[in-house]
PDB file of C-alpha atoms in Angstrom:
ATOM      1  CA  MET F   1       3.540 -26.616  17.769  1.00 44.00           C
ATOM      2  CA  ALA F   2       5.750 -24.890  15.579  1.00 54.00           C
ATOM      3  CA  ASP F   3       7.712 -21.184  16.524  1.00 88.00           C
ATOM      4  CA  VAL F   4       5.753 -18.772  14.957  1.00 93.00           C
ATOM      5  CA  LEU F   5       8.557 -16.191  14.529  1.00 94.00           C
ATOM      6  CA  PRO F   6      10.442 -18.379  11.678  1.00 95.00           C
ATOM      7  CA  LEU F   7       7.144 -18.510   9.777  1.00 96.00           C
ATOM      8  CA  VAL F   8       6.037 -14.885  10.243  1.00 97.00           C
ATOM      9  CA  GLU F   9       9.640 -13.833   9.041  1.00 96.00           C
ATOM     10  CA  ALA F  10       9.486 -16.243   6.001  1.00 96.00           C
ATOM     11  CA  ARG F  11       6.113 -14.485   5.231  1.00 97.00           C
ATOM     12  CA  LEU F  12       7.499 -11.014   5.102  1.00 97.00           C
ATOM     13  CA  ARG F  13      10.548 -12.064   3.070  1.00 97.00           C
ATOM     14  CA  THR F  14       8.079 -13.991   0.636  1.00 96.00           C
ATOM     15  CA  THR F  15       6.171 -10.778   0.339  1.00 96.00           C
ATOM     16  CA  LEU F  16       8.728  -7.891   0.906  1.00 96.00           C
ATOM     17  CA  GLY F  17      12.006  -9.531  -0.358  1.00 96.00           C
ATOM     18  CA  GLU F  18      15.138  -9.685   1.636  1.00 96.00           C
ATOM     19  CA  PRO F  19      15.609  -7.258   4.323  1.00 96.00           C
ATOM     20  CA  ASP F  20      18.759  -4.776   4.031  1.00 94.00           C
ATOM     21  CA  ALA F  21      18.974  -4.593   7.635  1.00 93.00           C
ATOM     22  CA  ARG F  22      17.584  -5.416  11.016  1.00 92.00           C
ATOM     23  CA  ALA F  23      17.508  -4.305  14.700  1.00 90.00           C
ATOM     24  CA  ALA F  24      17.034  -6.301  18.021  1.00 89.00           C
ATOM     25  CA  VAL F  25      15.974  -4.336  21.208  1.00 86.00           C
ATOM     26  CA  THR F  26      15.119  -6.084  24.478  1.00 84.00           C
ATOM     27  CA  PHE F  27      13.227  -4.367  27.129  1.00 80.00           C
ATOM     28  CA  LEU F  28      13.469  -5.324  30.555  1.00 76.00           C
ATOM     29  CA  GLY F  29      10.944  -8.248  31.452  1.00 74.00           C
ATOM     30  CA  THR F  30       9.811  -8.688  27.814  1.00 74.00           C
ATOM     31  CA  ASP F  31      10.814 -10.899  25.045  1.00 80.00           C
ATOM     32  CA  ARG F  32      13.462  -9.683  22.151  1.00 87.00           C
ATOM     33  CA  PHE F  33      11.873  -7.597  19.372  1.00 92.00           C
ATOM     34  CA  GLU F  34      13.476  -7.218  16.017  1.00 94.00           C
ATOM     35  CA  VAL F  35      12.553  -4.317  13.192  1.00 96.00           C
ATOM     36  CA  LEU F  36      13.537  -5.470   9.718  1.00 97.00           C
ATOM     37  CA  ARG F  37      13.887  -2.814   6.918  1.00 97.00           C
ATOM     38  CA  PHE F  38      12.840  -3.435   3.209  1.00 97.00           C
ATOM     39  CA  ARG F  39      13.593  -1.204   0.375  1.00 96.00           C
ATOM     40  CA  GLU F  40      11.698  -1.449  -3.196  1.00 92.00           C
ATOM     41  CA  GLY F  41      10.863   1.419  -5.574  1.00 91.00           C
ATOM     42  CA  GLY F  42      11.558   4.394  -3.226  1.00 94.00           C
ATOM     43  CA  ILE F  43       9.494   2.830  -0.411  1.00 96.00           C
ATOM     44  CA  VAL F  44      11.144   1.972   2.866  1.00 97.00           C
ATOM     45  CA  ARG F  45       9.230  -0.700   4.764  1.00 97.00           C
ATOM     46  CA  TYR F  46       9.789  -1.575   8.421  1.00 97.00           C
ATOM     47  CA  ALA F  47       8.244  -4.651   9.927  1.00 97.00           C
ATOM     48  CA  THR F  48       8.310  -5.721  13.567  1.00 97.00           C
ATOM     49  CA  LEU F  49       9.351  -9.300  14.391  1.00 96.00           C
ATOM     50  CA  GLY F  50       8.467 -10.761  17.966  1.00 93.00           C
ATOM     51  CA  MET F  51       5.287  -9.228  18.862  1.00 93.00           C
ATOM     52  CA  SER F  52       3.519 -12.352  17.346  1.00 93.00           C
ATOM     53  CA  ALA F  53       5.489 -14.990  19.582  1.00 91.00           C
ATOM     54  CA  GLN F  54       2.839 -14.920  22.181  1.00 88.00           C
ATOM     55  CA  PRO F  55      -0.997 -14.077  21.704  1.00 91.00           C
ATOM     56  CA  MET F  56      -2.047 -10.622  23.217  1.00 89.00           C
ATOM     57  CA  ALA F  57      -4.164 -11.221  26.357  1.00 79.00           C
ATOM     58  CA  ASP F  58      -7.201  -9.092  27.148  1.00 70.00           C
ATOM     59  CA  PRO F  59      -5.888  -6.904  29.833  1.00 65.00           C
ATOM     60  CA  THR F  60      -9.148  -7.869  32.215  1.00 66.00           C
ATOM     61  CA  ALA F  61      -8.257 -11.204  32.297  1.00 66.00           C
ATOM     62  CA  VAL F  62      -6.899 -12.499  35.541  1.00 63.00           C
ATOM     63  CA  VAL F  63      -4.551 -15.158  33.813  1.00 66.00           C
ATOM     64  CA  ALA F  64      -3.212 -14.840  30.283  1.00 66.00           C
ATOM     65  CA  ASP F  65      -4.006 -17.539  27.822  1.00 68.00           C
ATOM     66  CA  PRO F  66      -0.742 -18.797  26.462  1.00 69.00           C
ATOM     67  CA  VAL F  67      -2.218 -20.019  23.189  1.00 76.00           C
ATOM     68  CA  ALA F  68      -5.531 -18.644  22.289  1.00 77.00           C
ATOM     69  CA  GLY F  69      -5.817 -14.745  21.478  1.00 84.00           C
ATOM     70  CA  PRO F  70      -4.818 -12.327  18.519  1.00 92.00           C
ATOM     71  CA  ARG F  71      -1.274 -12.286  17.061  1.00 94.00           C
ATOM     72  CA  VAL F  72      -0.120  -9.285  15.125  1.00 96.00           C
ATOM     73  CA  GLU F  73       3.334  -7.631  13.742  1.00 97.00           C
ATOM     74  CA  LEU F  74       3.435  -4.048  12.805  1.00 97.00           C
ATOM     75  CA  LEU F  75       4.190  -2.236   9.275  1.00 98.00           C
ATOM     76  CA  LEU F  76       5.295   0.974   8.737  1.00 97.00           C
ATOM     77  CA  SER F  77       5.781   2.286   4.872  1.00 97.00           C
ATOM     78  CA  VAL F  78       7.498   5.533   4.281  1.00 97.00           C
ATOM     79  CA  ARG F  79       9.115   7.188   1.119  1.00 96.00           C
ATOM     80  CA  ASP F  80      12.755   6.586   1.216  1.00 95.00           C
ATOM     81  CA  GLY F  81      15.551   9.331   1.430  1.00 91.00           C
ATOM     82  CA  LEU F  82      13.224  12.288   2.833  1.00 92.00           C
ATOM     83  CA  ALA F  83      14.179  11.928   6.262  1.00 92.00           C
ATOM     84  CA  ASP F  84      16.182   9.906   8.849  1.00 94.00           C
ATOM     85  CA  THR F  85      13.580   7.172   9.129  1.00 94.00           C
ATOM     86  CA  ASP F  86      15.603   4.762  10.624  1.00 93.00           C
ATOM     87  CA  LYS F  87      15.708   6.178  13.760  1.00 93.00           C
ATOM     88  CA  VAL F  88      11.972   4.760  13.926  1.00 94.00           C
ATOM     89  CA  LEU F  89      13.242   1.275  14.820  1.00 92.00           C
ATOM     90  CA  ARG F  90      13.409   1.803  18.547  1.00 89.00           C
ATOM     91  CA  PRO F  91       9.895   3.477  18.735  1.00 93.00           C
ATOM     92  CA  LEU F  92       8.602   0.537  16.540  1.00 95.00           C
ATOM     93  CA  ALA F  93      10.195  -1.656  19.171  1.00 91.00           C
ATOM     94  CA  VAL F  94       8.458  -0.112  21.599  1.00 90.00           C
ATOM     95  CA  LEU F  95       5.044  -0.198  20.012  1.00 93.00           C
ATOM     96  CA  ALA F  96       5.845  -3.900  19.580  1.00 93.00           C
ATOM     97  CA  ALA F  97       6.330  -4.545  23.406  1.00 90.00           C
ATOM     98  CA  SER F  98       3.119  -2.545  24.562  1.00 89.00           C
ATOM     99  CA  PRO F  99       1.329  -5.700  24.504  1.00 89.00           C
ATOM    100  CA  GLN F 100       3.914  -7.356  27.081  1.00 84.00           C
ATOM    101  CA  VAL F 101       4.420  -4.117  28.816  1.00 82.00           C
ATOM    102  CA  GLU F 102       1.547  -2.322  29.071  1.00 83.00           C
ATOM    103  CA  GLY F 103      -1.201  -5.183  28.554  1.00 83.00           C
ATOM    104  CA  VAL F 104      -2.715  -3.505  25.632  1.00 85.00           C
ATOM    105  CA  VAL F 105      -4.310  -5.299  22.816  1.00 90.00           C
ATOM    106  CA  VAL F 106      -3.528  -3.831  19.448  1.00 94.00           C
ATOM    107  CA  ALA F 107      -6.112  -3.713  16.847  1.00 94.00           C
ATOM    108  CA  PRO F 108      -7.244  -1.612  13.789  1.00 96.00           C
ATOM    109  CA  GLY F 109      -8.601   1.799  14.542  1.00 96.00           C
ATOM    110  CA  ALA F 110      -6.319   2.200  17.716  1.00 95.00           C
ATOM    111  CA  SER F 111      -4.086   5.056  18.333  1.00 95.00           C
ATOM    112  CA  LEU F 112      -0.437   3.928  19.383  1.00 94.00           C
ATOM    113  CA  ASP F 113       1.693   6.966  20.937  1.00 94.00           C
ATOM    114  CA  VAL F 114       5.407   6.965  21.451  1.00 92.00           C
ATOM    115  CA  GLY F 115       5.540  10.446  23.143  1.00 91.00           C
ATOM    116  CA  GLU F 116       8.218  11.699  21.117  1.00 94.00           C
ATOM    117  CA  PRO F 117       8.900  12.298  17.209  1.00 96.00           C
ATOM    118  CA  LEU F 118       8.984   8.806  15.343  1.00 96.00           C
ATOM    119  CA  TRP F 119      12.258   9.793  13.824  1.00 95.00           C
ATOM    120  CA  PRO F 120      14.297  13.221  14.200  1.00 94.00           C
ATOM    121  CA  GLY F 121      12.150  16.058  12.854  1.00 93.00           C
ATOM    122  CA  ALA F 122       9.103  14.168  12.276  1.00 95.00           C
ATOM    123  CA  PRO F 123       5.876  15.910  12.871  1.00 95.00           C
ATOM    124  CA  PHE F 124       4.587  12.518  14.361  1.00 96.00           C
ATOM    125  CA  THR F 125       4.309  11.215  17.381  1.00 95.00           C
ATOM    126  CA  SER F 126       1.715   8.612  17.107  1.00 96.00           C
ATOM    127  CA  VAL F 127       0.344   6.112  14.808  1.00 97.00           C
ATOM    128  CA  LEU F 128      -2.993   4.835  13.464  1.00 97.00           C
ATOM    129  CA  VAL F 129      -3.489   1.233  13.325  1.00 97.00           C
ATOM    130  CA  ALA F 130      -5.091   0.135   9.868  1.00 96.00           C
ATOM    131  CA  GLU F 131      -6.762  -2.697   8.784  1.00 94.00           C
ATOM    132  CA  PRO F 132      -4.651  -5.698   7.986  1.00 93.00           C
ATOM    133  CA  GLY F 133      -4.594  -7.553   4.694  1.00 82.00           C
ATOM    134  CA  GLY F 134      -3.414  -5.097   2.319  1.00 86.00           C
ATOM    135  CA  LEU F 135       0.448  -5.398   1.804  1.00 90.00           C
ATOM    136  CA  VAL F 136       1.016  -8.676   3.774  1.00 95.00           C
ATOM    137  CA  GLU F 137      -1.567 -11.422   3.825  1.00 95.00           C
ATOM    138  CA  ASP F 138      -2.458 -13.052   7.480  1.00 95.00           C
ATOM    139  CA  LEU F 139      -0.206 -16.018   8.227  1.00 94.00           C
ATOM    140  CA  GLU F 140      -2.732 -18.722   9.049  1.00 94.00           C
ATOM    141  CA  LEU F 141      -1.191 -20.837  12.078  1.00 92.00           C
ATOM    142  CA  ASP F 142      -2.036 -24.520  13.190  1.00 90.00           C
ATOM    143  CA  GLU F 143      -5.345 -24.499  15.553  1.00 86.00           C
ATOM    144  CA  PRO F 144      -5.724 -23.621  17.963  1.00 87.00           C
ATOM    145  CA  LEU F 145      -3.424 -20.622  17.241  1.00 89.00           C
ATOM    146  CA  ASP F 146      -5.163 -17.433  15.774  1.00 92.00           C
ATOM    147  CA  PRO F 147      -3.408 -16.345  12.535  1.00 94.00           C
ATOM    148  CA  VAL F 148      -0.860 -13.638  12.795  1.00 96.00           C
ATOM    149  CA  ARG F 149      -2.162 -10.444  11.276  1.00 97.00           C
ATOM    150  CA  PHE F 150       0.186  -7.799   9.641  1.00 97.00           C
ATOM    151  CA  LEU F 151      -1.182  -4.139  10.873  1.00 97.00           C
ATOM    152  CA  PRO F 152       0.010  -1.292   8.816  1.00 97.00           C
ATOM    153  CA  LEU F 153       0.850   1.906  10.810  1.00 97.00           C
ATOM    154  CA  LEU F 154      -0.291   5.151   9.776  1.00 97.00           C
ATOM    155  CA  PRO F 155       1.579   8.245  11.199  1.00 97.00           C
ATOM    156  CA  MET F 156      -0.578  11.089  12.537  1.00 97.00           C
ATOM    157  CA  THR F 157       0.399  14.562  13.646  1.00 96.00           C
ATOM    158  CA  PRO F 158      -0.778  15.629  17.225  1.00 95.00           C
ATOM    159  CA  ASN F 159      -3.866  17.560  15.524  1.00 94.00           C
ATOM    160  CA  GLU F 160      -4.864  14.621  13.517  1.00 96.00           C
ATOM    161  CA  ALA F 161      -4.657  12.239  16.889  1.00 96.00           C
ATOM    162  CA  ALA F 162      -6.739  14.734  18.930  1.00 95.00           C
ATOM    163  CA  TRP F 163      -9.220  14.777  15.872  1.00 95.00           C
ATOM    164  CA  LYS F 164      -9.236  10.970  15.764  1.00 96.00           C
ATOM    165  CA  ARG F 165     -10.161  10.739  19.147  1.00 95.00           C
ATOM    166  CA  VAL F 166     -13.313  12.753  18.874  1.00 95.00           C
ATOM    167  CA  HIS F 167     -14.334  11.670  15.224  1.00 96.00           C
ATOM    168  CA  GLY F 168     -12.853   8.028  15.093  1.00 95.00           C
ATOM    169  CA  ALA F 169     -10.488   6.288  13.033  1.00 96.00           C
ATOM    170  CA  GLN F 170     -12.666   5.853   9.967  1.00 96.00           C
ATOM    171  CA  ALA F 171     -13.461   9.439   9.726  1.00 95.00           C
ATOM    172  CA  LEU F 172      -9.858  10.292  10.114  1.00 96.00           C
ATOM    173  CA  GLN F 173      -9.105   7.932   7.262  1.00 95.00           C
ATOM    174  CA  GLU F 174     -11.838   9.030   5.186  1.00 95.00           C
ATOM    175  CA  CYS F 175     -10.494  12.645   5.600  1.00 95.00           C
ATOM    176  CA  TRP F 176      -7.164  11.794   4.508  1.00 96.00           C
ATOM    177  CA  LEU F 177      -8.520  10.026   1.208  1.00 95.00           C
ATOM    178  CA  ALA F 178     -10.647  13.058   0.354  1.00 94.00           C
ATOM    179  CA  ARG F 179      -7.635  15.378   0.715  1.00 94.00           C
ATOM    180  CA  GLY F 180      -5.303  12.873  -1.344  1.00 94.00           C
ATOM    181  CA  THR F 181      -3.127  12.993   1.456  1.00 95.00           C
ATOM    182  CA  ASP F 182       0.582  11.124   1.091  1.00 96.00           C
ATOM    183  CA  LEU F 183       0.489   9.106   4.055  1.00 96.00           C
ATOM    184  CA  ARG F 184       3.939   7.684   3.123  1.00 96.00           C
ATOM    185  CA  HIS F 185       5.549  11.086   3.005  1.00 96.00           C
ATOM    186  CA  PRO F 186       7.884  11.256   6.145  1.00 96.00           C
ATOM    187  CA  ALA F 187       7.471  15.302   6.773  1.00 94.00           C
ATOM    188  CA  ARG F 188       3.819  15.802   5.431  1.00 94.00           C
ATOM    189  CA  ALA F 189       1.763  18.385   7.186  1.00 92.00           C
ATOM    190  CA  SER F 190      -1.337  17.904   8.999  1.00 92.00           C
ATOM    191  CA  VAL F 191      -4.152  17.476   7.044  1.00 87.00           C
ATOM    192  CA  SER F 192      -6.895  20.119   7.216  1.00 86.00           C
ATOM    193  CA  LEU F 193      -9.731  18.963   9.686  1.00 80.00           C
ATOM    194  CA  GLU F 194     -12.661  21.086   8.673  1.00 72.00           C
TER     195      GLU F 194
END
C-alpha cells in the first residue's frame, strides 16, 4: 500500500499551487501534523497534512481498523492581510489531531471547538465542517482504502455555534447564504440569527 501523505500533498499542490509556508506540530502520543499555507488572489488557504495518514475509527469500536475508515484533511480559507491568521496553524493542528487524541470522527456538519480564538483577535473559537468536493477533489486511493476527503472549515462565532447546536448545520449555512455572509472575512461579525 502506498504512503498516503505524499499523494495528499501532491493533490494539494496540483489544486492550490506551491505552498509558501509550512509548519509542523507533534502532540504527545500522536503522529506529526503539518499545516501548509497557500496564497492566491487575496485569499490565504491553510491545509492540514497528516490527518489522513490513518483512517478515523468509530469511537465505539473495540479495536480500530488500521485500513478501513474515513480519511480527511482540513482546509481553511480567509481573506489575506486583514488579521494575523498565521496564528491559526496550531489550532488547525489540534483539530487535525482530534481523531487520534479524542477518538472523534470528523465529518461534514460537525462543530469543532478549540476553546480559544482561532487567531489573535478572532471572533471565532470554533468551525463548522462543510461538505467536501468544492475546492479540492477527493483523492481516490487503492482498494480497500477509503478516499481522502478535503473538508472546508467555516469559522463560527460563539452565537452561531450555539444556534447551530439547536437548529443544525444546514440551517446555519442557509442563514449565512440568505444574508450574504462573507465567511472568509477574518473579523466578520456574527450573523443575525432571527
